[in-house]
Amino acid sequence: MFHVQTYIYFPIVRHKFTSFPTRIPVDDTVTLRRAKPYLDLDRFEGYIELTYYGQPILTHKLGDFIIDYWCYLVEALEDYIKKGSGRMYLPDQPIPIEFEEKGLNWVLMIVGEAGEYGKWLLPREELIKALIKGAVRFFKGLYDAFGNDNVGQNYFKGLYKEFLEINKRYFGN
């Protein structure tokens, strides 16, 4: 069973006298709304937490620009679905994440050069569903937290709708 959660880092260095946690789960929209004045909504950082039966795969060690991270990850996943392999790099680091087909029902997920951060043989359909639904949940959280003004309405709603369409394309719902 997969668990996917996305966290947004609060820029503690610049705002050390606030009472915000250092990382905010994307579905904690109340805290994110309060943190909005301190965040650069174009390029805020965070990380994806992906575990399989409690075994960590993606962790805080791979934090980066989180909007781009999710976009690149789903794009690599879609390449895998279409071609049997997909690869991306973290947005601001030379760390690859790869997906390789290993039979009809399995995916080899490699994180880091030559698996520096690990290699996992994972069930194909479960992984695809977990990551796409995780992306939808992430973009819905951003829209719920930051979509209350014109910029947020256009930008975050657009991203959320785009990932809903990807979800619909693969899962019909």
mmCIF file with all atom_site columns, C-alpha atoms in Angstrom:
data_model
loop_
_atom_site.group_PDB
_atom_site.id
_atom_site.type_symbol
_atom_site.label_atom_id
_atom_site.label_alt_id
_atom_site.label_comp_id
_atom_site.label_asym_id
_atom_site.label_entity_id
_atom_site.label_seq_id
_atom_site.pdbx_PDB_ins_code
_atom_site.Cartn_x
_atom_site.Cartn_y
_atom_site.Cartn_z
_atom_site.occupancy
_atom_site.B_iso_or_equiv
_atom_site.pdbx_formal_charge
_atom_site.auth_seq_id
_atom_site.auth_comp_id
_atom_site.auth_asym_id
_atom_site.auth_atom_id
_atom_site.pdbx_PDB_model_num
ATOM 1   C CA . MET A 1 1   ? 0.000   0.000  0.000   1.00 0.00 ? 1   MET A CA 1
ATOM 2   C CA . PHE A 1 2   ? 1.299   3.417  -0.994  1.00 0.00 ? 2   PHE A CA 1
ATOM 3   C CA . HIS A 1 3   ? 1.142   6.568  1.081   1.00 0.00 ? 3   HIS A CA 1
ATOM 4   C CA . VAL A 1 4   ? 1.665   9.923  -0.632  1.00 0.00 ? 4   VAL A CA 1
ATOM 5   C CA . GLN A 1 5   ? 1.828   13.275 1.151   1.00 0.00 ? 5   GLN A CA 1
ATOM 6   C CA . THR A 1 6   ? 3.259   16.587 0.018   1.00 0.00 ? 6   THR A CA 1
ATOM 7   C CA . TYR A 1 7   ? 4.816   19.101 2.377   1.00 0.00 ? 7   TYR A CA 1
ATOM 8   C CA . ILE A 1 8   ? 5.620   22.747 1.785   1.00 0.00 ? 8   ILE A CA 1
ATOM 9   C CA . TYR A 1 9   ? 8.590   24.197 3.608   1.00 0.00 ? 9   TYR A CA 1
ATOM 10  C CA . PHE A 1 10  ? 7.984   27.351 5.536   1.00 0.00 ? 10  PHE A CA 1
ATOM 11  C CA . PRO A 1 11  ? 10.917  29.733 4.845   1.00 0.00 ? 11  PRO A CA 1
ATOM 12  C CA . ILE A 1 12  ? 12.058  29.723 8.464   1.00 0.00 ? 12  ILE A CA 1
ATOM 13  C CA . VAL A 1 13  ? 15.412  31.388 7.769   1.00 0.00 ? 13  VAL A CA 1
ATOM 14  C CA . ARG A 1 14  ? 13.810  34.627 6.669   1.00 0.00 ? 14  ARG A CA 1
ATOM 15  C CA . HIS A 1 15  ? 10.956  34.522 9.149   1.00 0.00 ? 15  HIS A CA 1
ATOM 16  C CA . LYS A 1 16  ? 12.370  32.907 12.270  1.00 0.00 ? 16  LYS A CA 1
ATOM 17  C CA . PHE A 1 17  ? 10.077  34.742 14.666  1.00 0.00 ? 17  PHE A CA 1
ATOM 18  C CA . THR A 1 18  ? 6.827   33.229 13.429  1.00 0.00 ? 18  THR A CA 1
ATOM 19  C CA . SER A 1 19  ? 4.936   30.345 14.965  1.00 0.00 ? 19  SER A CA 1
ATOM 20  C CA . PHE A 1 20  ? 4.671   28.334 11.740  1.00 0.00 ? 20  PHE A CA 1
ATOM 21  C CA . PRO A 1 21  ? 5.903   24.750 11.521  1.00 0.00 ? 21  PRO A CA 1
ATOM 22  C CA . THR A 1 22  ? 8.964   24.189 9.309   1.00 0.00 ? 22  THR A CA 1
ATOM 23  C CA . ARG A 1 23  ? 6.907   22.005 6.982   1.00 0.00 ? 23  ARG A CA 1
ATOM 24  C CA . ILE A 1 24  ? 3.207   22.243 6.248   1.00 0.00 ? 24  ILE A CA 1
ATOM 25  C CA . PRO A 1 25  ? 1.180   19.375 4.755   1.00 0.00 ? 25  PRO A CA 1
ATOM 26  C CA . VAL A 1 26  ? -0.505  20.571 1.580   1.00 0.00 ? 26  VAL A CA 1
ATOM 27  C CA . ASP A 1 27  ? -3.915  19.540 2.863   1.00 0.00 ? 27  ASP A CA 1
ATOM 28  C CA . ASP A 1 28  ? -3.526  21.837 5.902   1.00 0.00 ? 28  ASP A CA 1
ATOM 29  C CA . THR A 1 29  ? -5.071  24.690 3.944   1.00 0.00 ? 29  THR A CA 1
ATOM 30  C CA . VAL A 1 30  ? -5.761  26.797 7.043   1.00 0.00 ? 30  VAL A CA 1
ATOM 31  C CA . THR A 1 31  ? -2.056  26.976 7.931   1.00 0.00 ? 31  THR A CA 1
ATOM 32  C CA . LEU A 1 32  ? -1.073  27.492 4.295   1.00 0.00 ? 32  LEU A CA 1
ATOM 33  C CA . ARG A 1 33  ? -3.475  30.455 3.984   1.00 0.00 ? 33  ARG A CA 1
ATOM 34  C CA . ARG A 1 34  ? -1.925  32.002 7.100   1.00 0.00 ? 34  ARG A CA 1
ATOM 35  C CA . ALA A 1 35  ? 1.585   31.378 5.701   1.00 0.00 ? 35  ALA A CA 1
ATOM 36  C CA . LYS A 1 36  ? 0.790   32.874 2.279   1.00 0.00 ? 36  LYS A CA 1
ATOM 37  C CA . PRO A 1 37  ? 2.361   36.306 2.974   1.00 0.00 ? 37  PRO A CA 1
ATOM 38  C CA . TYR A 1 38  ? 5.692   34.605 3.709   1.00 0.00 ? 38  TYR A CA 1
ATOM 39  C CA . LEU A 1 39  ? 5.734   32.268 0.714   1.00 0.00 ? 39  LEU A CA 1
ATOM 40  C CA . ASP A 1 40  ? 6.936   32.941 -2.808  1.00 0.00 ? 40  ASP A CA 1
ATOM 41  C CA . LEU A 1 41  ? 4.008   31.312 -4.580  1.00 0.00 ? 41  LEU A CA 1
ATOM 42  C CA . ASP A 1 42  ? 5.927   31.078 -7.852  1.00 0.00 ? 42  ASP A CA 1
ATOM 43  C CA . ARG A 1 43  ? 8.826   29.041 -6.474  1.00 0.00 ? 43  ARG A CA 1
ATOM 44  C CA . PHE A 1 44  ? 8.152   27.652 -3.024  1.00 0.00 ? 44  PHE A CA 1
ATOM 45  C CA . GLU A 1 45  ? 9.922   24.549 -1.863  1.00 0.00 ? 45  GLU A CA 1
ATOM 46  C CA . GLY A 1 46  ? 8.708   21.318 -0.426  1.00 0.00 ? 46  GLY A CA 1
ATOM 47  C CA . TYR A 1 47  ? 8.957   17.584 -0.788  1.00 0.00 ? 47  TYR A CA 1
ATOM 48  C CA . ILE A 1 48  ? 6.946   14.537 -1.660  1.00 0.00 ? 48  ILE A CA 1
ATOM 49  C CA . GLU A 1 49  ? 6.723   11.765 0.873   1.00 0.00 ? 49  GLU A CA 1
ATOM 50  C CA . LEU A 1 50  ? 6.141   8.460  -0.894  1.00 0.00 ? 50  LEU A CA 1
ATOM 51  C CA . THR A 1 51  ? 6.195   5.213  1.046   1.00 0.00 ? 51  THR A CA 1
ATOM 52  C CA . TYR A 1 52  ? 5.283   1.662  0.139   1.00 0.00 ? 52  TYR A CA 1
ATOM 53  C CA . TYR A 1 53  ? 4.124   -0.382 3.137   1.00 0.00 ? 53  TYR A CA 1
ATOM 54  C CA . GLY A 1 54  ? 6.004   2.065  5.341   1.00 0.00 ? 54  GLY A CA 1
ATOM 55  C CA . GLN A 1 55  ? 9.269   1.852  3.371   1.00 0.00 ? 55  GLN A CA 1
ATOM 56  C CA . PRO A 1 56  ? 10.379  5.375  2.395   1.00 0.00 ? 56  PRO A CA 1
ATOM 57  C CA . ILE A 1 57  ? 10.967  6.004  -1.309  1.00 0.00 ? 57  ILE A CA 1
ATOM 58  C CA . LEU A 1 58  ? 10.726  9.792  -1.711  1.00 0.00 ? 58  LEU A CA 1
ATOM 59  C CA . THR A 1 59  ? 11.549  11.792 1.424   1.00 0.00 ? 59  THR A CA 1
ATOM 60  C CA . HIS A 1 60  ? 12.549  15.207 2.768   1.00 0.00 ? 60  HIS A CA 1
ATOM 61  C CA . LYS A 1 61  ? 16.087  14.523 1.457   1.00 0.00 ? 61  LYS A CA 1
ATOM 62  C CA . LEU A 1 62  ? 14.699  15.232 -2.018  1.00 0.00 ? 62  LEU A CA 1
ATOM 63  C CA . GLY A 1 63  ? 13.096  18.602 -1.313  1.00 0.00 ? 63  GLY A CA 1
ATOM 64  C CA . ASP A 1 64  ? 12.942  21.071 -4.191  1.00 0.00 ? 64  ASP A CA 1
ATOM 65  C CA . PHE A 1 65  ? 10.628  23.504 -5.988  1.00 0.00 ? 65  PHE A CA 1
ATOM 66  C CA . ILE A 1 66  ? 7.513   21.477 -5.337  1.00 0.00 ? 66  ILE A CA 1
ATOM 67  C CA . ILE A 1 67  ? 5.178   22.635 -8.121  1.00 0.00 ? 67  ILE A CA 1
ATOM 68  C CA . ASP A 1 68  ? 7.781   21.814 -10.758 1.00 0.00 ? 68  ASP A CA 1
ATOM 69  C CA . TYR A 1 69  ? 8.672   18.600 -8.910  1.00 0.00 ? 69  TYR A CA 1
ATOM 70  C CA . TRP A 1 70  ? 5.098   17.299 -9.216  1.00 0.00 ? 70  TRP A CA 1
ATOM 71  C CA . CYS A 1 71  ? 4.799   18.422 -12.848 1.00 0.00 ? 71  CYS A CA 1
ATOM 72  C CA . TYR A 1 72  ? 8.062   16.712 -13.848 1.00 0.00 ? 72  TYR A CA 1
ATOM 73  C CA . LEU A 1 73  ? 7.236   13.564 -11.875 1.00 0.00 ? 73  LEU A CA 1
ATOM 74  C CA . VAL A 1 74  ? 3.851   13.098 -13.547 1.00 0.00 ? 74  VAL A CA 1
ATOM 75  C CA . GLU A 1 75  ? 5.357   13.874 -16.954 1.00 0.00 ? 75  GLU A CA 1
ATOM 76  C CA . ALA A 1 76  ? 7.987   11.149 -16.403 1.00 0.00 ? 76  ALA A CA 1
ATOM 77  C CA . LEU A 1 77  ? 5.248   8.789  -15.245 1.00 0.00 ? 77  LEU A CA 1
ATOM 78  C CA . GLU A 1 78  ? 3.238   9.497  -18.395 1.00 0.00 ? 78  GLU A CA 1
ATOM 79  C CA . ASP A 1 79  ? 6.353   8.819  -20.512 1.00 0.00 ? 79  ASP A CA 1
ATOM 80  C CA . TYR A 1 80  ? 6.672   5.503  -18.680 1.00 0.00 ? 80  TYR A CA 1
ATOM 81  C CA . ILE A 1 81  ? 3.023   4.643  -19.381 1.00 0.00 ? 81  ILE A CA 1
ATOM 82  C CA . LYS A 1 82  ? 3.409   5.429  -23.098 1.00 0.00 ? 82  LYS A CA 1
ATOM 83  C CA . LYS A 1 83  ? 6.962   4.177  -23.774 1.00 0.00 ? 83  LYS A CA 1
ATOM 84  C CA . GLY A 1 84  ? 7.889   1.775  -20.985 1.00 0.00 ? 84  GLY A CA 1
ATOM 85  C CA . SER A 1 85  ? 10.349  4.189  -19.385 1.00 0.00 ? 85  SER A CA 1
ATOM 86  C CA . GLY A 1 86  ? 10.358  7.721  -18.045 1.00 0.00 ? 86  GLY A CA 1
ATOM 87  C CA . ARG A 1 87  ? 12.920  9.958  -16.411 1.00 0.00 ? 87  ARG A CA 1
ATOM 88  C CA . MET A 1 88  ? 12.995  13.343 -14.735 1.00 0.00 ? 88  MET A CA 1
ATOM 89  C CA . TYR A 1 89  ? 15.409  15.413 -12.688 1.00 0.00 ? 89  TYR A CA 1
ATOM 90  C CA . LEU A 1 90  ? 14.505  17.334 -9.594  1.00 0.00 ? 90  LEU A CA 1
ATOM 91  C CA . PRO A 1 91  ? 13.862  20.930 -10.640 1.00 0.00 ? 91  PRO A CA 1
ATOM 92  C CA . ASP A 1 92  ? 16.966  22.461 -9.050  1.00 0.00 ? 92  ASP A CA 1
ATOM 93  C CA . GLN A 1 93  ? 19.202  19.451 -8.414  1.00 0.00 ? 93  GLN A CA 1
ATOM 94  C CA . PRO A 1 94  ? 20.936  16.889 -10.625 1.00 0.00 ? 94  PRO A CA 1
ATOM 95  C CA . ILE A 1 95  ? 19.032  14.008 -9.026  1.00 0.00 ? 95  ILE A CA 1
ATOM 96  C CA . PRO A 1 96  ? 17.144  11.750 -11.451 1.00 0.00 ? 96  PRO A CA 1
ATOM 97  C CA . ILE A 1 97  ? 14.023  9.724  -10.788 1.00 0.00 ? 97  ILE A CA 1
ATOM 98  C CA . GLU A 1 98  ? 13.406  6.960  -13.307 1.00 0.00 ? 98  GLU A CA 1
ATOM 99  C CA . PHE A 1 99  ? 10.622  4.524  -14.081 1.00 0.00 ? 99  PHE A CA 1
ATOM 100 C CA . GLU A 1 100 ? 11.387  1.349  -16.050 1.00 0.00 ? 100 GLU A CA 1
ATOM 101 C CA . GLU A 1 101 ? 8.968   -1.365 -17.093 1.00 0.00 ? 101 GLU A CA 1
ATOM 102 C CA . LYS A 1 102 ? 9.761   -4.778 -15.612 1.00 0.00 ? 102 LYS A CA 1
ATOM 103 C CA . GLY A 1 103 ? 7.109   -7.098 -16.953 1.00 0.00 ? 103 GLY A CA 1
ATOM 104 C CA . LEU A 1 104 ? 3.414   -6.361 -17.328 1.00 0.00 ? 104 LEU A CA 1
ATOM 105 C CA . ASN A 1 105 ? 2.711   -5.537 -13.703 1.00 0.00 ? 105 ASN A CA 1
ATOM 106 C CA . TRP A 1 106 ? 5.943   -4.117 -12.297 1.00 0.00 ? 106 TRP A CA 1
ATOM 107 C CA . VAL A 1 107 ? 7.878   -0.855 -12.357 1.00 0.00 ? 107 VAL A CA 1
ATOM 108 C CA . LEU A 1 108 ? 11.483  -0.396 -11.328 1.00 0.00 ? 108 LEU A CA 1
ATOM 109 C CA . MET A 1 109 ? 11.701  3.034  -9.706  1.00 0.00 ? 109 MET A CA 1
ATOM 110 C CA . ILE A 1 110 ? 15.257  4.329  -9.411  1.00 0.00 ? 110 ILE A CA 1
ATOM 111 C CA . VAL A 1 111 ? 16.049  7.436  -7.376  1.00 0.00 ? 111 VAL A CA 1
ATOM 112 C CA . GLY A 1 112 ? 19.454  9.100  -7.807  1.00 0.00 ? 112 GLY A CA 1
ATOM 113 C CA . GLU A 1 113 ? 22.304  8.268  -10.166 1.00 0.00 ? 113 GLU A CA 1
ATOM 114 C CA . ALA A 1 114 ? 22.674  4.475  -10.271 1.00 0.00 ? 114 ALA A CA 1
ATOM 115 C CA . GLY A 1 115 ? 20.105  4.240  -7.471  1.00 0.00 ? 115 GLY A CA 1
ATOM 116 C CA . GLU A 1 116 ? 22.047  6.369  -4.981  1.00 0.00 ? 116 GLU A CA 1
ATOM 117 C CA . TYR A 1 117 ? 18.832  6.936  -2.994  1.00 0.00 ? 117 TYR A CA 1
ATOM 118 C CA . GLY A 1 118 ? 17.380  3.517  -3.774  1.00 0.00 ? 118 GLY A CA 1
ATOM 119 C CA . LYS A 1 119 ? 15.760  1.147  -6.249  1.00 0.00 ? 119 LYS A CA 1
ATOM 120 C CA . TRP A 1 120 ? 12.341  -0.385 -5.778  1.00 0.00 ? 120 TRP A CA 1
ATOM 121 C CA . LEU A 1 121 ? 10.361  -2.938 -7.748  1.00 0.00 ? 121 LEU A CA 1
ATOM 122 C CA . LEU A 1 122 ? 6.778   -1.729 -7.350  1.00 0.00 ? 122 LEU A CA 1
ATOM 123 C CA . PRO A 1 123 ? 3.334   -2.772 -8.577  1.00 0.00 ? 123 PRO A CA 1
ATOM 124 C CA . ARG A 1 124 ? 2.594   -0.811 -11.746 1.00 0.00 ? 124 ARG A CA 1
ATOM 125 C CA . GLU A 1 125 ? -1.084  0.090  -11.386 1.00 0.00 ? 125 GLU A CA 1
ATOM 126 C CA . GLU A 1 126 ? -0.835  0.894  -7.688  1.00 0.00 ? 126 GLU A CA 1
ATOM 127 C CA . LEU A 1 127 ? 2.155   3.206  -8.238  1.00 0.00 ? 127 LEU A CA 1
ATOM 128 C CA . ILE A 1 128 ? 0.559   5.035  -11.165 1.00 0.00 ? 128 ILE A CA 1
ATOM 129 C CA . LYS A 1 129 ? -2.678  5.536  -9.254  1.00 0.00 ? 129 LYS A CA 1
ATOM 130 C CA . ALA A 1 130 ? -0.899  6.662  -6.052  1.00 0.00 ? 130 ALA A CA 1
ATOM 131 C CA . LEU A 1 131 ? 1.265   9.241  -7.831  1.00 0.00 ? 131 LEU A CA 1
ATOM 132 C CA . ILE A 1 132 ? -1.441  10.697 -10.055 1.00 0.00 ? 132 ILE A CA 1
ATOM 133 C CA . LYS A 1 133 ? -3.914  10.911 -7.193  1.00 0.00 ? 133 LYS A CA 1
ATOM 134 C CA . GLY A 1 134 ? -1.135  12.420 -5.036  1.00 0.00 ? 134 GLY A CA 1
ATOM 135 C CA . ALA A 1 135 ? -0.570  15.102 -7.682  1.00 0.00 ? 135 ALA A CA 1
ATOM 136 C CA . VAL A 1 136 ? -4.290  15.870 -7.857  1.00 0.00 ? 136 VAL A CA 1
ATOM 137 C CA . ARG A 1 137 ? -4.440  16.124 -4.067  1.00 0.00 ? 137 ARG A CA 1
ATOM 138 C CA . PHE A 1 138 ? -1.411  18.449 -4.079  1.00 0.00 ? 138 PHE A CA 1
ATOM 139 C CA . PHE A 1 139 ? -2.840  20.820 -6.675  1.00 0.00 ? 139 PHE A CA 1
ATOM 140 C CA . LYS A 1 140 ? -6.264  20.769 -5.022  1.00 0.00 ? 140 LYS A CA 1
ATOM 141 C CA . GLY A 1 141 ? -4.591  21.742 -1.739  1.00 0.00 ? 141 GLY A CA 1
ATOM 142 C CA . LEU A 1 142 ? -2.828  24.659 -3.434  1.00 0.00 ? 142 LEU A CA 1
ATOM 143 C CA . TYR A 1 143 ? -6.053  25.797 -5.069  1.00 0.00 ? 143 TYR A CA 1
ATOM 144 C CA . ASP A 1 144 ? -7.981  25.510 -1.807  1.00 0.00 ? 144 ASP A CA 1
ATOM 145 C CA . ALA A 1 145 ? -5.285  27.431 0.082   1.00 0.00 ? 145 ALA A CA 1
ATOM 146 C CA . PHE A 1 146 ? -4.268  30.076 -2.477  1.00 0.00 ? 146 PHE A CA 1
ATOM 147 C CA . GLY A 1 147 ? -7.059  30.249 -5.066  1.00 0.00 ? 147 GLY A CA 1
ATOM 148 C CA . ASN A 1 148 ? -8.979  33.070 -3.382  1.00 0.00 ? 148 ASN A CA 1
ATOM 149 C CA . ASP A 1 149 ? -7.607  35.904 -5.540  1.00 0.00 ? 149 ASP A CA 1
ATOM 150 C CA . ASN A 1 150 ? -7.420  36.487 -9.301  1.00 0.00 ? 150 ASN A CA 1
ATOM 151 C CA . VAL A 1 151 ? -3.853  35.243 -9.685  1.00 0.00 ? 151 VAL A CA 1
ATOM 152 C CA . GLY A 1 152 ? -4.519  32.163 -7.583  1.00 0.00 ? 152 GLY A CA 1
ATOM 153 C CA . GLN A 1 153 ? -7.791  31.500 -9.370  1.00 0.00 ? 153 GLN A CA 1
ATOM 154 C CA . ASN A 1 154 ? -6.079  31.430 -12.744 1.00 0.00 ? 154 ASN A CA 1
ATOM 155 C CA . TYR A 1 155 ? -2.787  29.747 -11.866 1.00 0.00 ? 155 TYR A CA 1
ATOM 156 C CA . PHE A 1 156 ? -3.741  27.195 -9.209  1.00 0.00 ? 156 PHE A CA 1
ATOM 157 C CA . LYS A 1 157 ? -7.152  26.405 -10.659 1.00 0.00 ? 157 LYS A CA 1
ATOM 158 C CA . GLY A 1 158 ? -5.530  25.805 -14.045 1.00 0.00 ? 158 GLY A CA 1
ATOM 159 C CA . LEU A 1 159 ? -2.991  23.395 -12.580 1.00 0.00 ? 159 LEU A CA 1
ATOM 160 C CA . TYR A 1 160 ? -5.640  21.607 -10.542 1.00 0.00 ? 160 TYR A CA 1
ATOM 161 C CA . LYS A 1 161 ? -7.878  21.189 -13.609 1.00 0.00 ? 161 LYS A CA 1
ATOM 162 C CA . GLU A 1 162 ? -4.938  19.942 -15.687 1.00 0.00 ? 162 GLU A CA 1
ATOM 163 C CA . PHE A 1 163 ? -4.155  17.212 -13.175 1.00 0.00 ? 163 PHE A CA 1
ATOM 164 C CA . LEU A 1 164 ? -7.830  16.298 -12.798 1.00 0.00 ? 164 LEU A CA 1
ATOM 165 C CA . GLU A 1 165 ? -7.829  15.715 -16.570 1.00 0.00 ? 165 GLU A CA 1
ATOM 166 C CA . ILE A 1 166 ? -4.747  13.499 -16.321 1.00 0.00 ? 166 ILE A CA 1
ATOM 167 C CA . ASN A 1 167 ? -6.468  11.530 -13.567 1.00 0.00 ? 167 ASN A CA 1
ATOM 168 C CA . LYS A 1 168 ? -9.616  11.227 -15.675 1.00 0.00 ? 168 LYS A CA 1
ATOM 169 C CA . ARG A 1 169 ? -7.611  10.057 -18.709 1.00 0.00 ? 169 ARG A CA 1
ATOM 170 C CA . TYR A 1 170 ? -6.154  7.129  -16.761 1.00 0.00 ? 170 TYR A CA 1
ATOM 171 C CA . PHE A 1 171 ? -8.850  6.313  -14.241 1.00 0.00 ? 171 PHE A CA 1
ATOM 172 C CA . GLY A 1 172 ? -12.060 7.750  -15.665 1.00 0.00 ? 172 GLY A CA 1
ATOM 173 C CA . ASN A 1 173 ? -13.021 9.630  -12.493 1.00 0.00 ? 173 ASN A CA 1
#
